């Protein structure tokens, strides 16, 4: 099916609020856009939000998504095409519920869709599915990626041919329950404020892109004095939604601070870190939080993100795109998504 681009729509909603950019599609709800440029074209791998009537809770049970639909555009200003269902939860043998934020990669003629979904024990695991087309349909491997857990995979292909997965999210994303190699559902969502904050996870992908090649590591994010961020640094510490991009040989780890509603960034010299916190990438959007990705297209940088402009309900989101600008010292200009 084809969905019309809505970028020409009025720049404010019924409340008169001004939004920096407009929803990319309006006939379905979409969130968590992971954008990639494949063969000169932009492909967006989002979550597909639906209304299920589940009550809202901190565990995120009301985010009960059941499938993925892929969007494409010839340019960030161009028409958006919705390519229909690319993978359905019923076609993933080990999965039970909640298809959350996916990502994608391409290698040797195959497209890979990476997706977090709860298994039959209600534990988030990462699945992988493949296709010969960037828009699917995708066929899921029969088991989750061994050793994978939590949510929000972001697969980054480095210039030297290595690929890495960044992943994890606290609270409903269950990352705090993986203090050790054994899942512990009794661990509370919030850490004590003076503990070193839980970091996102990092693993090198195997050559066939279907497994981790080596152990999962925890990434260190440091403050400007070289000290690890603490759980109490809620406006800086990692919550969920990591993304990686490389610029001028530096590695930019960007992520959401969740309950303080920011997107922030940290810079490092190696893909596995450590990273030093640098600042705010995007101020809060309408909605509980946002989730983003970053691409370079024709020499400019763009950030894809979501808010709740169309519904004003935290679980019915819409994806958007805007340009991301950098200062001459490599720092990023803070984006104000409203007003
Ligand atoms: O869409 C479900 C979850 O909400 C994602 O996995 C998180 O990043 C947050 O956007």
XYZ file of C-alpha atoms and ligand atoms in Angstrom:
349
model
C 0.000 0.000 0.000
C 1.137 3.547 -0.526
C 0.665 6.173 2.129
C 0.866 9.820 1.234
C 3.526 11.991 2.718
C 1.994 14.473 5.130
C 4.816 16.976 5.170
C 2.704 19.624 3.466
C 0.125 19.553 6.289
C -0.351 22.631 8.540
C 2.503 23.102 11.015
C 0.326 23.123 14.146
C -2.306 20.841 15.681
C -5.806 21.745 16.922
C -4.328 23.273 20.094
C -2.276 25.702 17.992
C 0.982 24.076 19.121
C 3.795 24.525 16.568
C 5.780 21.429 15.630
C 9.196 21.582 13.974
C 8.257 18.858 11.476
C 5.236 16.862 10.397
C 4.326 13.152 10.693
C 5.708 11.126 7.785
C 2.550 8.989 7.607
C -0.907 9.662 9.005
C -2.940 6.532 8.233
C -1.065 4.273 10.647
C 0.772 5.006 13.911
C 4.544 4.530 13.777
C 7.359 4.963 16.304
C 11.044 4.227 16.995
C 12.236 4.955 13.439
C 15.540 3.288 12.560
C 16.544 4.840 9.243
C 19.153 3.531 6.801
C 20.318 4.464 3.329
C 20.425 1.384 1.103
C 21.238 1.868 -2.615
C 20.774 5.632 -2.357
C 17.247 5.380 -0.920
C 16.010 5.924 2.650
C 14.343 3.002 4.425
C 12.707 3.457 7.817
C 12.259 0.460 10.131
C 9.740 1.645 12.764
C 7.536 0.094 15.404
C 3.884 -0.098 14.324
C 1.784 1.256 17.181
C -1.771 -0.007 17.643
C -4.636 0.581 20.064
C -5.202 -2.570 22.127
C -7.083 -1.098 25.074
C -4.445 -2.331 27.559
C -4.190 -0.011 30.588
C -1.065 2.196 30.728
C 1.689 1.076 33.135
C 5.437 1.669 33.760
C 6.169 -1.807 32.412
C 4.951 -0.681 28.979
C 2.392 -3.504 28.611
C 0.184 -1.139 26.604
C 2.845 -1.043 23.866
C 1.450 -4.298 22.492
C 2.580 -4.071 18.887
C 2.111 -7.113 16.632
C 3.940 -6.459 13.370
C 6.450 -4.337 11.477
C 5.809 -2.219 8.381
C 8.668 -0.594 6.521
C 8.566 2.898 5.033
C 10.759 4.273 2.257
C 11.500 7.691 0.771
C 13.689 8.898 -2.080
C 14.803 11.890 0.007
C 14.038 13.336 3.464
C 11.558 15.756 1.847
C 10.050 13.169 -0.498
C 6.906 11.080 -0.690
C 6.692 8.235 1.816
C 5.745 4.700 0.766
C 4.387 2.184 3.275
C 5.378 -1.280 2.092
C 2.850 -3.226 4.192
C 3.478 -5.946 6.766
C 7.094 -7.160 6.663
C 6.969 -9.466 9.696
C 4.122 -10.538 11.994
C 4.542 -11.814 15.561
C 2.558 -14.963 14.646
C 5.373 -15.909 12.248
C 8.067 -15.813 14.943
C 7.912 -19.279 16.569
C 9.505 -18.318 19.922
C 7.751 -14.960 20.368
C 4.777 -14.162 22.584
C 4.047 -10.436 22.546
C 5.201 -6.833 22.114
C 7.224 -6.216 18.967
C 9.263 -3.193 20.040
C 11.794 -0.938 18.310
C 13.567 -2.776 15.457
C 16.648 -2.049 13.359
C 18.068 -3.340 10.076
C 21.361 -4.022 8.314
C 22.574 -5.148 4.906
C 25.426 -7.509 4.092
C 26.375 -9.611 1.059
C 23.007 -9.360 -0.677
C 20.865 -9.996 2.434
C 18.837 -7.560 4.517
C 18.603 -8.302 8.235
C 15.760 -7.138 10.483
C 16.619 -7.153 14.200
C 13.703 -6.977 16.614
C 13.042 -7.238 20.365
C 9.995 -9.219 21.395
C 8.994 -11.029 24.588
C 9.461 -14.790 24.505
C 6.993 -17.285 25.994
C 8.439 -16.573 29.482
C 7.814 -12.811 28.993
C 11.544 -12.100 28.706
C 12.619 -9.720 25.959
C 15.024 -11.325 23.456
C 16.378 -10.140 20.132
C 15.195 -11.850 16.976
C 16.730 -11.721 13.527
C 14.877 -12.125 10.228
C 16.177 -11.980 6.672
C 15.028 -10.949 3.225
C 16.474 -10.278 -0.211
C 14.531 -7.004 -0.250
C 14.981 -4.035 2.147
C 11.192 -3.903 2.532
C 10.668 -7.606 3.207
C 8.766 -9.777 3.718
C 11.277 -11.059 6.288
C 11.627 -14.637 7.515
C 12.532 -15.003 11.170
C 15.228 -17.386 12.376
C 13.647 -20.152 14.529
C 15.382 -19.005 17.740
C 16.356 -15.614 19.189
C 19.982 -14.474 18.924
C 21.806 -16.569 21.557
C 22.845 -14.440 24.537
C 20.554 -11.549 23.548
C 18.228 -9.800 25.982
C 16.403 -6.514 26.654
C 15.304 -4.160 23.843
C 16.181 -1.545 21.218
C 18.836 -3.098 18.963
C 20.904 -0.692 16.840
C 23.295 -2.364 14.421
C 26.176 -0.205 13.273
C 28.407 -1.175 10.342
C 31.838 0.333 10.853
C 34.060 1.454 7.983
C 36.462 -1.498 8.600
C 33.757 -4.096 7.858
C 32.952 -4.961 11.483
C 29.340 -4.656 12.624
C 28.209 -4.157 16.209
C 24.900 -4.282 18.028
C 24.134 -1.689 20.713
C 21.095 -2.585 22.784
C 19.212 -2.337 26.058
C 16.627 -0.332 27.887
C 15.765 -0.081 31.590
C 12.323 -0.279 33.293
C 9.930 -2.077 30.874
C 12.947 -2.908 28.698
C 14.180 -5.211 31.533
C 17.901 -4.279 31.303
C 18.155 -3.796 35.101
C 17.159 -7.457 35.527
C 20.423 -8.562 33.847
C 22.791 -7.578 36.641
C 24.335 -11.006 36.163
C 24.112 -13.505 33.307
C 20.905 -14.802 34.921
C 17.594 -12.943 34.474
C 16.229 -11.735 37.813
C 12.684 -10.356 37.681
C 12.849 -9.224 41.329
C 15.277 -6.359 40.632
C 13.529 -2.972 40.941
C 13.356 -0.685 37.871
C 15.196 2.194 39.572
C 18.772 1.827 40.885
C 19.903 3.711 44.003
C 20.939 7.234 42.880
C 24.594 6.872 43.933
C 25.257 3.671 41.965
C 27.051 3.774 38.618
C 24.262 3.921 36.033
C 23.558 0.773 34.032
C 25.143 1.120 30.586
C 23.873 0.060 27.171
C 25.132 -3.262 25.876
C 27.518 -3.850 22.997
C 28.380 -6.978 21.016
C 30.250 -7.647 17.804
C 28.123 -9.341 15.155
C 29.278 -12.612 13.619
C 30.269 -12.590 9.950
C 26.839 -13.999 8.996
C 25.131 -11.208 11.043
C 22.892 -13.723 12.850
C 24.766 -14.117 16.147
C 27.046 -12.294 18.563
C 30.727 -12.944 17.943
C 32.101 -12.812 21.470
C 30.767 -11.671 24.811
C 28.217 -8.952 25.431
C 29.935 -5.973 27.069
C 28.513 -3.101 29.116
C 29.392 0.338 27.740
C 30.840 3.010 30.036
C 29.513 6.548 29.747
C 31.603 9.124 31.610
C 30.900 12.685 32.694
C 33.121 15.636 31.696
C 35.491 14.785 34.608
C 35.994 11.215 33.467
C 33.757 9.741 36.223
C 31.047 7.219 35.286
C 27.546 8.705 35.130
C 25.488 7.770 38.179
C 21.926 6.470 38.270
C 20.956 9.791 39.886
C 22.209 11.720 36.809
C 18.794 11.161 35.269
C 19.185 13.898 32.651
C 22.358 12.265 31.301
C 22.307 8.558 32.031
C 21.278 5.888 29.530
C 17.656 4.751 29.607
C 16.956 3.175 26.171
C 17.125 3.699 22.414
C 20.868 3.747 21.661
C 22.102 4.681 18.188
C 25.636 4.879 16.795
C 27.085 7.007 14.014
C 30.615 7.941 13.052
C 31.761 11.431 12.120
C 35.358 12.572 11.572
C 36.623 9.281 13.016
C 34.759 9.814 16.296
C 31.993 7.504 17.498
C 28.785 9.251 18.544
C 26.590 7.269 20.947
C 23.145 8.869 21.119
C 20.320 7.687 23.380
C 17.185 8.531 25.308
C 17.170 9.493 28.982
C 13.634 8.063 29.257
C 11.919 9.518 32.307
C 13.633 12.915 31.783
C 12.518 12.874 28.134
C 15.762 13.974 26.440
C 17.863 12.653 23.600
C 21.533 13.129 24.489
C 24.922 12.251 23.040
C 28.338 11.059 24.137
C 31.518 10.823 22.029
C 34.254 8.169 22.026
C 37.306 7.036 20.073
C 36.314 3.376 19.754
C 33.005 1.663 18.935
C 32.944 -0.040 22.357
C 33.670 3.205 24.207
C 34.218 4.572 26.732
C 32.089 7.547 25.732
C 32.061 10.996 27.288
C 28.732 12.749 27.739
C 28.602 15.909 25.575
C 25.106 17.360 25.656
C 21.477 17.385 24.606
C 20.637 16.355 21.059
C 16.875 16.975 21.296
C 14.647 18.589 23.895
C 11.444 16.787 24.972
C 8.775 16.026 22.378
C 5.035 15.770 22.959
C 4.626 12.262 24.391
C 6.402 10.381 27.154
C 9.692 10.122 25.349
C 11.144 9.847 21.876
C 13.369 7.311 20.083
C 15.630 8.241 17.211
C 18.108 7.326 14.486
C 20.619 9.386 12.526
C 21.676 9.124 8.877
C 23.804 11.063 6.414
C 22.093 11.726 3.098
C 23.592 13.797 0.254
C 26.091 15.442 2.598
C 23.544 16.481 5.250
C 22.691 14.753 8.516
C 19.135 13.900 9.520
C 17.500 12.683 12.700
C 14.386 10.528 12.602
C 12.279 10.584 15.783
C 8.683 10.343 16.947
C 6.136 12.277 18.954
C 2.386 11.990 19.547
C 1.176 14.889 17.412
C -1.600 12.875 15.733
C -3.076 11.147 18.796
C -1.834 12.879 21.955
C -1.654 9.340 23.430
C 1.776 8.129 24.534
C 1.343 4.714 22.902
C 0.089 5.966 19.483
C 3.052 7.743 17.973
C 4.084 9.167 14.605
C 7.552 9.257 13.062
C 9.169 12.467 11.810
C 12.463 13.675 10.358
C 14.446 16.886 10.690
C 17.965 18.039 9.828
C 20.703 17.661 12.462
C 23.421 20.316 12.421
C 26.901 20.132 13.855
C 29.178 22.891 15.125
C 32.748 23.150 13.772
C 34.100 21.444 16.927
C 31.962 18.353 16.238
C 29.357 19.073 18.910
C 25.706 18.869 17.845
C 23.217 21.759 17.878
C 20.329 21.010 20.257
C 17.071 20.509 18.367
C 13.827 21.980 19.721
C 11.024 19.793 18.326
C 8.306 22.317 19.181
C 7.717 26.045 19.086
O 8.137 1.261 21.226
C 8.337 0.537 22.404
C 9.437 1.119 23.209
O 9.159 2.474 23.527
C 10.766 1.173 22.504
O 11.407 -0.059 22.412
C 11.427 2.192 23.336
O 12.614 2.701 22.812
C 10.342 3.234 23.474
O 10.299 4.081 22.350
